[in-house]
Short mmCIF file of C-alpha atoms in Angstrom, two decimals:
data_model
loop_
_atom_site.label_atom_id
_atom_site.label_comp_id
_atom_site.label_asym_id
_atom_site.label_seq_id
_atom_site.Cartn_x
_atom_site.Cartn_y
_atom_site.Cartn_z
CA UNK A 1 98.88 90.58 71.59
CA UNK A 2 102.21 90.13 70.09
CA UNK A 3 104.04 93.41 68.83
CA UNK A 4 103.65 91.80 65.10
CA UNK A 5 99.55 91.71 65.27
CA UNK A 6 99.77 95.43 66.95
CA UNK A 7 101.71 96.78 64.03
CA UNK A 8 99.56 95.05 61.37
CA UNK A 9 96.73 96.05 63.28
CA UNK A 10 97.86 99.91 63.53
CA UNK A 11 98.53 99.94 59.81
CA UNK A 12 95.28 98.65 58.88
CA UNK A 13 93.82 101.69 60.85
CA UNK A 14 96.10 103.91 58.98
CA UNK A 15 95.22 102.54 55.83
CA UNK A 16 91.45 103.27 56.42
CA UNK A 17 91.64 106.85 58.15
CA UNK A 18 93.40 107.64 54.70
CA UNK A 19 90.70 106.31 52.64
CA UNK A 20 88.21 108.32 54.19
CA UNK A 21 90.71 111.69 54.28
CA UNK A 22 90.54 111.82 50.58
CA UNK A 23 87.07 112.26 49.58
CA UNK A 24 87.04 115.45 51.74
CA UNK A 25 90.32 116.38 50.65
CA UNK A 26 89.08 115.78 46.79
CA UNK A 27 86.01 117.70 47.96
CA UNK A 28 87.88 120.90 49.34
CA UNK A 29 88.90 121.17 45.35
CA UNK A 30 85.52 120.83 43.91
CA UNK A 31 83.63 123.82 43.75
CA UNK A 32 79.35 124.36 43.80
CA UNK A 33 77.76 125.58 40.34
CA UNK A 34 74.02 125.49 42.65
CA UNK A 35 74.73 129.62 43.23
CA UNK A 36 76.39 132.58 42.83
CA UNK A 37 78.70 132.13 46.26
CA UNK A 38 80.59 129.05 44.83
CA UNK A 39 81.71 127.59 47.92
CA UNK A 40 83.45 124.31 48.35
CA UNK A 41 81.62 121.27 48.26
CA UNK A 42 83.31 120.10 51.16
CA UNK A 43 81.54 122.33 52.92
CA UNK A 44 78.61 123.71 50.97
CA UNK A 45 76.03 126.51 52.03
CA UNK A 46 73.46 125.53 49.45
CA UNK A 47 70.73 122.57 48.90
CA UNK A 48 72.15 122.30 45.30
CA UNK A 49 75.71 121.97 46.48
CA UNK A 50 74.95 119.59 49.20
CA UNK A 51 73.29 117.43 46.68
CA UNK A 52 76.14 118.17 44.36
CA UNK A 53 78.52 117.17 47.58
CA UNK A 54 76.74 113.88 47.24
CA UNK A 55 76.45 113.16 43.96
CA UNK A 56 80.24 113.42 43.76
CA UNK A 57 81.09 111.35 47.11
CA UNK A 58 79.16 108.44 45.42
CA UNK A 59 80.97 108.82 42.11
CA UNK A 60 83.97 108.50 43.91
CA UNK A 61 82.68 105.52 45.87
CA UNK A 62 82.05 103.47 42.39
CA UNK A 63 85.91 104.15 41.80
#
């Protein structure tokens, strides 16, 4: 492979390890309303803020 196809190649990865760093990144800034412990939705301890979690990945999928 020449070193032009490598590059175009590594930039593609680059391109899509970003696009997938954001929704968690957007996530660790979104808080749960499912309970008092108002955790992050990245990483919620609740059923309602998992399905919140969800609810808001998707809406940022349609974007």
């Amino acid at each position: 492979m020449s070193d032009k196809k490598k590059k175009k190649k590594k930039d593609k990865e680059r391109k899509k390890s970003a696009k997938a760093a954001k929704p968690k990144k957007l996530l660790r800034e979104l808080h749960c309303t499912g309970c008092k412990k108002r955790c992050p939705l990245a990483d919620p301890e609740c059923k309602k803020g998992r399905a919140q979690a969800e609810a808001a990945l998707e809406g940022l999928k349609k974007k």
